[in-house]
GROMACS .gro file of C-alpha atoms in nm:
model
  189
    1UNK     CA    1  11.854   8.675  12.489
    2UNK     CA    2  11.642   8.815  12.207
    3UNK     CA    3  11.295   8.942  12.288
    4UNK     CA    4  11.058   8.725  12.084
    5UNK     CA    5  10.741   8.930  12.138
    6UNK     CA    6  10.596   9.075  11.821
    7UNK     CA    7  10.457   9.387  11.989
    8UNK     CA    8  10.714   9.534  12.231
    9UNK     CA    9  10.574   9.756  12.506
   10UNK     CA   10  10.696   9.964  12.795
   11UNK     CA   11  10.561  10.206  13.054
   12UNK     CA   12  10.707  10.514  13.218
   13UNK     CA   13  10.597  10.763  13.483
   14UNK     CA   14  10.625  11.126  13.370
   15UNK     CA   15  10.637  11.447  13.572
   16UNK     CA   16  10.422  11.638  13.320
   17UNK     CA   17  10.047  11.616  13.268
   18UNK     CA   18   9.900  11.431  12.971
   19UNK     CA   19   9.751  11.749  12.820
   20UNK     CA   20  10.093  11.917  12.806
   21UNK     CA   21  10.254  11.618  12.637
   22UNK     CA   22   9.968  11.573  12.388
   23UNK     CA   23   9.994  11.943  12.297
   24UNK     CA   24  10.370  11.913  12.233
   25UNK     CA   25  10.325  11.588  12.036
   26UNK     CA   26  10.060  11.753  11.816
   27UNK     CA   27  10.251  12.079  11.766
   28UNK     CA   28  10.583  11.915  11.672
   29UNK     CA   29  10.451  11.632  11.452
   30UNK     CA   30  10.500  11.815  11.121
   31UNK     CA   31  10.848  11.937  11.209
   32UNK     CA   32  10.983  11.599  11.317
   33UNK     CA   33  11.279  11.499  11.106
   34UNK     CA   34  11.169  11.318  10.895
   35UNK     CA   35  10.802  11.410  10.948
   36UNK     CA   36  10.559  11.176  11.118
   37UNK     CA   37  10.180  11.144  11.129
   38UNK     CA   38   9.963  11.113  11.434
   39UNK     CA   39   9.619  11.101  11.589
   40UNK     CA   40   9.575  11.281  11.918
   41UNK     CA   41   9.314  11.251  12.193
   42UNK     CA   42   9.342  11.369  12.554
   43UNK     CA   43   9.423  11.018  12.684
   44UNK     CA   44   9.551  10.838  12.374
   45UNK     CA   45   9.786  10.915  12.084
   46UNK     CA   46   9.901  10.717  11.783
   47UNK     CA   47  10.228  10.804  11.607
   48UNK     CA   48  10.318  10.651  11.272
   49UNK     CA   49  10.534  10.680  10.965
   50UNK     CA   50  10.368  10.883  10.684
   51UNK     CA   51  10.201  10.687  10.404
   52UNK     CA   52  10.463  10.805  10.152
   53UNK     CA   53  10.738  10.621  10.347
   54UNK     CA   54  10.531  10.345  10.505
   55UNK     CA   55  10.588   9.978  10.425
   56UNK     CA   56  10.400   9.670  10.540
   57UNK     CA   57  10.642   9.631  10.834
   58UNK     CA   58  10.634   9.999  10.944
   59UNK     CA   59  10.541  10.027  11.313
   60UNK     CA   60  10.299  10.251  11.495
   61UNK     CA   61  10.363  10.381  11.845
   62UNK     CA   62  10.046  10.366  12.051
   63UNK     CA   63  10.054  10.595  12.357
   64UNK     CA   64   9.804  10.566  12.642
   65UNK     CA   65   9.797  10.809  12.936
   66UNK     CA   66   9.687  10.689  13.281
   67UNK     CA   67   9.700  10.833  13.633
   68UNK     CA   68  10.021  10.747  13.816
   69UNK     CA   69   9.994  10.465  14.069
   70UNK     CA   70  10.218  10.643  14.321
   71UNK     CA   71   9.987  10.949  14.354
   72UNK     CA   72  10.269  11.180  14.241
   73UNK     CA   73  10.184  11.462  14.000
   74UNK     CA   74  10.213  11.367  13.636
   75UNK     CA   75  10.101  11.077  13.426
   76UNK     CA   76  10.189  10.714  13.351
   77UNK     CA   77  10.261  10.665  12.983
   78UNK     CA   78  10.208  10.319  12.835
   79UNK     CA   79  10.369  10.266  12.496
   80UNK     CA   80  10.315   9.986  12.247
   81UNK     CA   81  10.505   9.932  11.923
   82UNK     CA   82  10.288   9.737  11.683
   83UNK     CA   83  10.224   9.693  11.314
   84UNK     CA   84   9.933   9.888  11.167
   85UNK     CA   85   9.598   9.751  11.283
   86UNK     CA   86   9.511   9.604  10.942
   87UNK     CA   87   9.844   9.419  10.932
   88UNK     CA   88   9.802   9.293  11.290
   89UNK     CA   89   9.444   9.181  11.214
   90UNK     CA   90   9.572   8.992  10.911
   91UNK     CA   91   9.836   8.814  11.122
   92UNK     CA   92   9.583   8.730  11.394
   93UNK     CA   93   9.328   8.598  11.142
   94UNK     CA   94   9.593   8.390  10.965
   95UNK     CA   95   9.714   8.241  11.295
   96UNK     CA   96   9.356   8.158  11.397
   97UNK     CA   97   9.274   8.000  11.061
   98UNK     CA   98   9.594   7.793  11.049
   99UNK     CA   99   9.543   7.683  11.411
  100UNK     CA  100   9.189   7.568  11.330
  101UNK     CA  101   9.313   7.387  11.019
  102UNK     CA  102   9.590   7.217  11.219
  103UNK     CA  103   9.351   7.114  11.497
  104UNK     CA  104   9.077   6.971  11.276
  105UNK     CA  105   9.324   6.809  11.037
  106UNK     CA  106   9.498   6.642  11.331
  107UNK     CA  107   9.161   6.513  11.455
  108UNK     CA  108   9.084   6.381  11.108
  109UNK     CA  109   9.432   6.228  11.081
  110UNK     CA  110   9.390   6.049  11.413
  111UNK     CA  111   9.052   5.918  11.296
  112UNK     CA  112   9.214   5.799  10.975
  113UNK     CA  113   9.481   5.618  11.177
  114UNK     CA  114   9.221   5.443  11.393
  115UNK     CA  115   9.037   5.332  11.079
  116UNK     CA  116   9.358   5.197  10.927
  117UNK     CA  117   9.368   5.458  10.650
  118UNK     CA  118   9.658   5.674  10.538
  119UNK     CA  119   9.671   5.968  10.784
  120UNK     CA  120   9.671   6.253  10.528
  121UNK     CA  121   9.509   6.477  10.791
  122UNK     CA  122   9.828   6.462  10.997
  123UNK     CA  123  10.027   6.580  10.696
  124UNK     CA  124   9.791   6.877  10.655
  125UNK     CA  125   9.818   6.954  11.028
  126UNK     CA  126  10.197   6.944  11.008
  127UNK     CA  127  10.191   7.175  10.706
  128UNK     CA  128   9.968   7.422  10.890
  129UNK     CA  129  10.206   7.420  11.187
  130UNK     CA  130  10.502   7.485  10.956
  131UNK     CA  131  10.314   7.779  10.801
  132UNK     CA  132  10.246   7.920  11.149
  133UNK     CA  133  10.619   7.906  11.216
  134UNK     CA  134  10.699   8.072  10.883
  135UNK     CA  135  10.451   8.355  10.947
  136UNK     CA  136  10.586   8.407  11.299
  137UNK     CA  137  10.940   8.423  11.163
  138UNK     CA  138  10.829   8.671  10.896
  139UNK     CA  139  10.675   8.894  11.164
  140UNK     CA  140  10.996   8.881  11.365
  141UNK     CA  141  11.202   8.967  11.056
  142UNK     CA  142  10.960   9.254  10.981
  143UNK     CA  143  11.017   9.391  11.330
  144UNK     CA  144  11.390   9.381  11.263
  145UNK     CA  145  11.343   9.563  10.932
  146UNK     CA  146  11.143   9.834  11.108
  147UNK     CA  147  11.394   9.898  11.389
  148UNK     CA  148  11.514  10.230  11.244
  149UNK     CA  149  11.154  10.352  11.222
  150UNK     CA  150  11.099  10.242  11.583
  151UNK     CA  151  11.405  10.444  11.683
  152UNK     CA  152  11.268  10.746  11.494
  153UNK     CA  153  10.936  10.723  11.678
  154UNK     CA  154  11.116  10.679  12.010
  155UNK     CA  155  11.349  10.976  11.954
  156UNK     CA  156  11.049  11.193  11.868
  157UNK     CA  157  10.868  11.081  12.184
  158UNK     CA  158  11.179  11.144  12.397
  159UNK     CA  159  11.218  11.497  12.256
  160UNK     CA  160  10.851  11.576  12.316
  161UNK     CA  161  10.866  11.448  12.675
  162UNK     CA  162  11.169  11.668  12.738
  163UNK     CA  163  10.999  11.973  12.585
  164UNK     CA  164  10.680  11.913  12.787
  165UNK     CA  165  10.886  11.909  13.107
  166UNK     CA  166  10.801  11.549  13.180
  167UNK     CA  167  11.130  11.412  13.307
  168UNK     CA  168  11.078  11.039  13.306
  169UNK     CA  169  11.103  10.828  13.619
  170UNK     CA  170  11.113  10.452  13.592
  171UNK     CA  171  11.230  10.468  13.231
  172UNK     CA  172  11.435  10.152  13.253
  173UNK     CA  173  11.590  10.180  12.911
  174UNK     CA  174  11.474  10.377  12.610
  175UNK     CA  175  11.494  10.188  12.280
  176UNK     CA  176  11.645  10.496  12.114
  177UNK     CA  177  11.925  10.521  12.367
  178UNK     CA  178  12.006  10.152  12.365
  179UNK     CA  179  12.283  10.001  12.161
  180UNK     CA  180  12.103   9.667  12.178
  181UNK     CA  181  11.789   9.645  11.965
  182UNK     CA  182  11.663   9.358  12.180
  183UNK     CA  183  11.585   9.598  12.464
  184UNK     CA  184  11.280   9.741  12.288
  185UNK     CA  185  11.056   9.604  12.560
  186UNK     CA  186  11.256   9.697  12.865
  187UNK     CA  187  10.964   9.740  13.105
  188UNK     CA  188  10.680   9.490  13.093
  189UNK     CA  189  10.339   9.632  13.162
   0.00000   0.00000   0.00000
């Protein structure tokens, strides 16, 4: 079954420390083929497609480093594929606005019905719900259009983990090694 989440995520326990992986991520970013951009902090990194190749549906890979729960040496890496923050904010605002329009229009439409008037508010509410569905479908299609960029980000992360000596444990299925694009969110976290 297809994964219908808009922001796939996964987590993995690594044998290396966060500092070693961040150093490798930072050092290799310009030599990635094709090159990537990134922001690097000791406990958080953001990998993305460069502005020259970026489109509205281009993903970012958000990496967060946490202590491992099993007290083994290394780090737990939480990964989130998401649209750029301004795109995600636009989607969230649009959903909120359309939800409010649907709710208040439905209330007005019900009031119109009780007063014996034509329930135009219900038509507006239905239209808002249809627009919510259209926007959700567009976001899902955008994720499909960005799958090759997601694979590029994942391959880069996999290569950096290998170079940092952080053999992954609990890596259920890497999106880059999967033949099925629906496995992008193999481990829920």
